[in-house]
C-alpha positions as a printed NumPy array, in Angstrom:
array([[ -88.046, -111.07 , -103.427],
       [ -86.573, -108.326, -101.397],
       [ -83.139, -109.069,  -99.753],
       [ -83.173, -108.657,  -96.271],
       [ -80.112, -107.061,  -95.33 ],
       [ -79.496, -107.561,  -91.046],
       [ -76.695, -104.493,  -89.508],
       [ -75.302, -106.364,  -86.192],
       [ -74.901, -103.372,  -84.336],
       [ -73.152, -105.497,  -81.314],
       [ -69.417, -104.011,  -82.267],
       [ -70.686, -100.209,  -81.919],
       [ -72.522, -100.89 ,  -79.05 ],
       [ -69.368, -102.427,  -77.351],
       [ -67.437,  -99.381,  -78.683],
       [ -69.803,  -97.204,  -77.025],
       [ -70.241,  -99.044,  -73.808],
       [ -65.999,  -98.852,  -73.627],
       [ -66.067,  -95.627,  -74.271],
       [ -68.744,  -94.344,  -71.675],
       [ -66.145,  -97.088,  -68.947],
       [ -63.07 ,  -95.371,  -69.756],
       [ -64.575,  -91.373,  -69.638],
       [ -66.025,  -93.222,  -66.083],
       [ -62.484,  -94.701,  -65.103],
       [ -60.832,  -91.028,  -65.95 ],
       [ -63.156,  -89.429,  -63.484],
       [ -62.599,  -91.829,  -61.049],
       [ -58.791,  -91.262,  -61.706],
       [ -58.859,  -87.734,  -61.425],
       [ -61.14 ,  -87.687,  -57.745],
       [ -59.137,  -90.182,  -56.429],
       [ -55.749,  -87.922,  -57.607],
       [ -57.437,  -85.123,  -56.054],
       [ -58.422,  -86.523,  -52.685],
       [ -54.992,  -88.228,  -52.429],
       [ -53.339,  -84.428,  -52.887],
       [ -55.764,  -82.876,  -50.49 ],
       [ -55.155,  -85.697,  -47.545],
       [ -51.338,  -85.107,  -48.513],
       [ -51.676,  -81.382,  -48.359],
       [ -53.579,  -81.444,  -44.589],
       [ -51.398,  -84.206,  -43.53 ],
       [ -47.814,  -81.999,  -44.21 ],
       [ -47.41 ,  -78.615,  -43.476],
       [ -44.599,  -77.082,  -44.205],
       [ -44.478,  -76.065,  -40.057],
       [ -41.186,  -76.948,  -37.634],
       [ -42.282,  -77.926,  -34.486],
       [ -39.96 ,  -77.015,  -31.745],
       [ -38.559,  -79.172,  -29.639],
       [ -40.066,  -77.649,  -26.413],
       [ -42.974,  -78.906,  -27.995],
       [ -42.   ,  -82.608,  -27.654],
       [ -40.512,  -81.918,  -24.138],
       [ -43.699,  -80.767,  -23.123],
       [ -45.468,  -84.144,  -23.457],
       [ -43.171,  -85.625,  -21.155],
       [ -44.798,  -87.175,  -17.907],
       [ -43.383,  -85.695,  -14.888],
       [ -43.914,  -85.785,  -11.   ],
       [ -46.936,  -84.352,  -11.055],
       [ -48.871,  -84.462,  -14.54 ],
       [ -49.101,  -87.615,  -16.823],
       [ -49.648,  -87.804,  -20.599],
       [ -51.088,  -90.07 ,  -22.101],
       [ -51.045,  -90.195,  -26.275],
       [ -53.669,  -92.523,  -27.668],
       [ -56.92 ,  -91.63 ,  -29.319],
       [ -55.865,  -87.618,  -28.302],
       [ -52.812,  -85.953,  -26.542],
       [ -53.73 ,  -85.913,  -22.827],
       [ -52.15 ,  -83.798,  -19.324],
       [ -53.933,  -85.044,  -16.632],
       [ -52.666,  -83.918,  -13.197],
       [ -52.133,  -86.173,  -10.482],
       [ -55.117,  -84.658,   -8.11 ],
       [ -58.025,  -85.708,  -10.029],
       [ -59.597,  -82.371,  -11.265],
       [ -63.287,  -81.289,  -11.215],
       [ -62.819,  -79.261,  -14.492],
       [ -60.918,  -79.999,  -17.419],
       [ -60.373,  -78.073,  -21.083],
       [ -60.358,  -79.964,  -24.626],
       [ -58.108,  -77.741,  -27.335],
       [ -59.368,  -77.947,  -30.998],
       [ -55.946,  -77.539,  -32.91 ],
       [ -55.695,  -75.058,  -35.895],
       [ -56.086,  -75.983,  -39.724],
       [ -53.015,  -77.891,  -40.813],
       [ -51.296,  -77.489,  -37.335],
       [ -49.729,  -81.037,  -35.907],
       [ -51.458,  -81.254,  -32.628],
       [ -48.5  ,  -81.639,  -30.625],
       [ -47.642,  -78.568,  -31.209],
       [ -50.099,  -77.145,  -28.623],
       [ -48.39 ,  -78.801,  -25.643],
       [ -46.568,  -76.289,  -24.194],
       [ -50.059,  -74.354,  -23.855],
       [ -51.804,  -77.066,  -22.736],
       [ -49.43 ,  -78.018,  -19.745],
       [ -48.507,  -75.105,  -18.372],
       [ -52.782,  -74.792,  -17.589],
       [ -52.585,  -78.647,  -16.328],
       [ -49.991,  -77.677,  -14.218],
       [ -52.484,  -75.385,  -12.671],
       [ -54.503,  -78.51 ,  -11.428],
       [ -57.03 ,  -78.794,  -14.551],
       [ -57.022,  -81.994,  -16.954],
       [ -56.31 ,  -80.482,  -20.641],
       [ -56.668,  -82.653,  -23.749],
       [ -55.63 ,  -81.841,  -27.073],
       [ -57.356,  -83.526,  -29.681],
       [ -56.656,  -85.34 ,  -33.049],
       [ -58.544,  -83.816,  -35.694],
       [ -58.971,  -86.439,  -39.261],
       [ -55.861,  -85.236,  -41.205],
       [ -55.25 ,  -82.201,  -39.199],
       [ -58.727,  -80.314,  -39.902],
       [ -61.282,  -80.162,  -36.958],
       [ -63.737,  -79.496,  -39.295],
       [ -63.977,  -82.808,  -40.555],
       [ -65.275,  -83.957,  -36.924],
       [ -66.794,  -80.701,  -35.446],
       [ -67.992,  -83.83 ,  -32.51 ],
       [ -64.108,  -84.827,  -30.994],
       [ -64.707,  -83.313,  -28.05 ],
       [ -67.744,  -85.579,  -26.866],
       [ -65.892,  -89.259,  -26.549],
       [ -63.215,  -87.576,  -24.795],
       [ -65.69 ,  -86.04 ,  -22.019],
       [ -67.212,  -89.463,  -22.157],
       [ -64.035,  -90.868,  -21.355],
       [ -62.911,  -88.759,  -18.711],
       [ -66.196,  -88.836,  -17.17 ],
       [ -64.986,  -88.248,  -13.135],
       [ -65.004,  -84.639,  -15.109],
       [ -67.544,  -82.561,  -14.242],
       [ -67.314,  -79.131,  -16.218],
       [ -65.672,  -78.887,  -19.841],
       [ -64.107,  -75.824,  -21.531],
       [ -63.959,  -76.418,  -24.934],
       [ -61.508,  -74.17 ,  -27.265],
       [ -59.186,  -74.032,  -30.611],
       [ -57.066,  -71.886,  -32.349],
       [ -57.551,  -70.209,  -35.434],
       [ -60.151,  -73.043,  -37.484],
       [ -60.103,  -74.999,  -34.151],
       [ -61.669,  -72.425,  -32.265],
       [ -64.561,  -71.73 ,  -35.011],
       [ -65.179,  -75.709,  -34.595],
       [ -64.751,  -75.458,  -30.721],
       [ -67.261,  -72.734,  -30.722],
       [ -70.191,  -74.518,  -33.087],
       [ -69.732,  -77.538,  -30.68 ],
       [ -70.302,  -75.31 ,  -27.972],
       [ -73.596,  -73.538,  -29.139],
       [ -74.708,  -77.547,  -30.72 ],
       [ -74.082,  -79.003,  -26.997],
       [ -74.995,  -76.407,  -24.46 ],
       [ -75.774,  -78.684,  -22.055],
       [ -71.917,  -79.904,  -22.368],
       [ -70.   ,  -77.433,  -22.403],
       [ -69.386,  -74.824,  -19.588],
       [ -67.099,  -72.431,  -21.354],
       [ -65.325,  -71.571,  -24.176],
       [ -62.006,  -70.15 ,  -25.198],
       [ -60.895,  -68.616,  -28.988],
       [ -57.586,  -68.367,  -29.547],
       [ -56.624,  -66.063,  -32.785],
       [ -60.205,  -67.38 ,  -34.002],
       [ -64.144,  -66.149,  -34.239],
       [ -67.325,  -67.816,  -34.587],
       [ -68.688,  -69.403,  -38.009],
       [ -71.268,  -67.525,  -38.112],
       [ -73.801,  -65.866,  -35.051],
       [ -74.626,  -69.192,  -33.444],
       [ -73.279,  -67.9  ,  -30.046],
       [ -75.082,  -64.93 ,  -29.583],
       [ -77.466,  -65.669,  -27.071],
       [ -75.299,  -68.674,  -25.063],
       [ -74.859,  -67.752,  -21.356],
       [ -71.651,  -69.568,  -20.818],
       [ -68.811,  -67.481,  -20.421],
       [ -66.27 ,  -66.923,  -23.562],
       [ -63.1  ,  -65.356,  -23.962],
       [ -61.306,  -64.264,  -27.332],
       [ -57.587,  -64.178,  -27.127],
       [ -55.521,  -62.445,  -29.905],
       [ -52.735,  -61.002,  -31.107],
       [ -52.052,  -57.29 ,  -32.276],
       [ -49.714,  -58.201,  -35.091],
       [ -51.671,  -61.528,  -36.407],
       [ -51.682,  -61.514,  -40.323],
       [ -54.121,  -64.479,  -40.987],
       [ -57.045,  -63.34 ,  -38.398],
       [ -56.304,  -59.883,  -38.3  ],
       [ -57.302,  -57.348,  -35.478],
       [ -60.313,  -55.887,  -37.613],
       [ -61.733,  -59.678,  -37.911],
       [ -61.985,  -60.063,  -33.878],
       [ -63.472,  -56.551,  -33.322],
       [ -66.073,  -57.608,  -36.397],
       [ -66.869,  -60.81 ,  -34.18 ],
       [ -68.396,  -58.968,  -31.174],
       [ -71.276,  -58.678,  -33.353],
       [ -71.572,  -62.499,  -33.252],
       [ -70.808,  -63.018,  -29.649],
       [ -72.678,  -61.969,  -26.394],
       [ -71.865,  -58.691,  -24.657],
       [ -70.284,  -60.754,  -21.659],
       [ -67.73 ,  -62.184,  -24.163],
       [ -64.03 ,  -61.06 ,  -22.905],
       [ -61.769,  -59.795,  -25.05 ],
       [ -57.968,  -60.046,  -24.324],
       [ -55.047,  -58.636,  -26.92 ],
       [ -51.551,  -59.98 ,  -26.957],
       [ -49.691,  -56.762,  -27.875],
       [ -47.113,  -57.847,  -30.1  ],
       [ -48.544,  -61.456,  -30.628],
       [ -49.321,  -62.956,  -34.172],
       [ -51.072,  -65.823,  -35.317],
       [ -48.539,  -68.56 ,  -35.353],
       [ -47.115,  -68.308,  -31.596],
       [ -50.164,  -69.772,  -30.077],
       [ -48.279,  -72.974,  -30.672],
       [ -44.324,  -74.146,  -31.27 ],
       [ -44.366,  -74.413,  -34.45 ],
       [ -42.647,  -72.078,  -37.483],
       [ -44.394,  -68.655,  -38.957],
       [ -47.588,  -69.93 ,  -41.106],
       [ -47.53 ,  -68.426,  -44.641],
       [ -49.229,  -64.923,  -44.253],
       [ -48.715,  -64.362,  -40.53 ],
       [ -47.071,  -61.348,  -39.596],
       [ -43.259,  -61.77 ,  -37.39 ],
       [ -44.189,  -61.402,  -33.97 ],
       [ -43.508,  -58.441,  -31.704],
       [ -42.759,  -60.538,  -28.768],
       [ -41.512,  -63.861,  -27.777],
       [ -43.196,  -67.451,  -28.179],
       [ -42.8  ,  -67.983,  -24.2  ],
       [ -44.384,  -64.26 ,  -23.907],
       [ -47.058,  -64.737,  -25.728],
       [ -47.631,  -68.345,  -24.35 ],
       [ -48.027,  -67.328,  -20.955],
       [ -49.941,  -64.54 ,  -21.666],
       [ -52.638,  -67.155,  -22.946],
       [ -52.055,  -69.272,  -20.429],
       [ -53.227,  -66.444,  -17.798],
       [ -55.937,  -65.194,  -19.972],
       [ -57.072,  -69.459,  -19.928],
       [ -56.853,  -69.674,  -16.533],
       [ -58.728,  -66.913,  -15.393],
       [ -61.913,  -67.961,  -17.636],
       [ -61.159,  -71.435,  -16.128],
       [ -61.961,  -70.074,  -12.647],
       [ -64.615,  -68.318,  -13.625],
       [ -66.128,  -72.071,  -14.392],
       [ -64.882,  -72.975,  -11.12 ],
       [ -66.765,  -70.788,   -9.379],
       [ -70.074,  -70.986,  -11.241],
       [ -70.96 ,  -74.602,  -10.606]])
């Protein structure tokens, strides 16, 4: 009689099976290592944020600030018209306040939102629980600088029956989504900006409509649209961080009563 001769394959099999769990657990490993580095990249810029930045957010006599859910100026005569700020790539939001309060001070509620580790484009939506929450508002200028501004202006051509104008600071549209929108837009930029360059805005007309206003900031760069330190690849400004702040601030308000007098 033949001998029967039975291989137990079991110990191969649970070589295998280990095998194919640890190749699956160094995968896992290196994601995870990857999306840790990427939230700690987002989360800490290597940016100084001034100090005027932190005065700015300061309540005073007549505008109060409230810091929850987003960074808020909300003057004491409740306004009809109010402007949400999409921060830039990376940029702590705070830095922004300056900007923003100098326009509340002008008698229009401004809120800065809190992008998910600093990048708006990971909630392209922030601006619509704020308008819900401030709903005594009636007209909304959305706006961002830089990455903020590309966000701020999707949101506006994905919710045109939200949003009454829009504002680009140092920034340009995605893509030509805005082209045929019929709220008013202005693009606000500096002559010496290194990271969206001169060239870049005057290729953007092309994606936004004729009526879009176009205002330079002779000497201005990328970085002083906010107090915080030069971003790597900006260009050193030609004029001052207050200068170029309050050139902004004009060029804001002046699209801000253009809403005004529209509706």
């Amino acid at each position: 009689m033949a001998e029967v001769i039975i291989i137990d394959n079991g110990e191969a099999t649970s070589s295998k099976k280990w095998r194919w769990l640890w190749v699956l657990f160094v995968i896992v490993l290196i994601i995870t290592v990857g999306i840790g580095g990427f939230v700690v990249w987002a989360l800490n810029p290597t940016l100084e944020i001034d100090q005027i930045a932190y005065d700015a957010i300061e309540s005073s006599d007549n505008i109060t600030v409230t810091d929850r859910a987003w960074l808020a100026f909300l003057p004491h005569t409740p306004p009809e018209t109010g402007l949400i700020i999409y921060p830039g790539a990376r940029v702590p939001p705070v830095a922004f306040a300056p900007l923003a309060r100098q326009v509340a001070e002008n008698g229009y509620l401004v809120v800065i939102a809190y992008p998910p580790i600093n990048l708006a484009l990971l909630n392209p939506t922030m601006a619509t629980p704020i308008m819900e929450h401030f709903s005594g508002v009636e007209h909304w200028v959305v706006g961002g600088h830089s990455l903020g501004g590309s966000v701020a202006g999707s949101y506006s051509a994905d919710h045109p029956e939200l949003v009454d104008g829009l504002v680009l600071l140092g920034a340009y549209p995605i893509n030509d989504e805005l082209l045929n929108t019929t709220i008013p837009i202005i693009s606000i930029y500096g002559t010496d900006d290194g990271l969206v360059t001169p060239d870049e805005i005057e290729a953007s007309r092309a994606e936004l409509p004729t009526s879009t206003i176009f205002v330079p900031i002779e000497g201005g760069n990328h970085s002083q649209f906010g107090y915080y330190g030069l971003q790597n690849g900006d260009n050193p400004a030609g004029i001052s961080r207050e200068a170029q702040i309050e050139q902004s601030v004009n060029a804001i308000l002046r699209l801000m009563s253009q809403v005004d007098s529209q509706n």
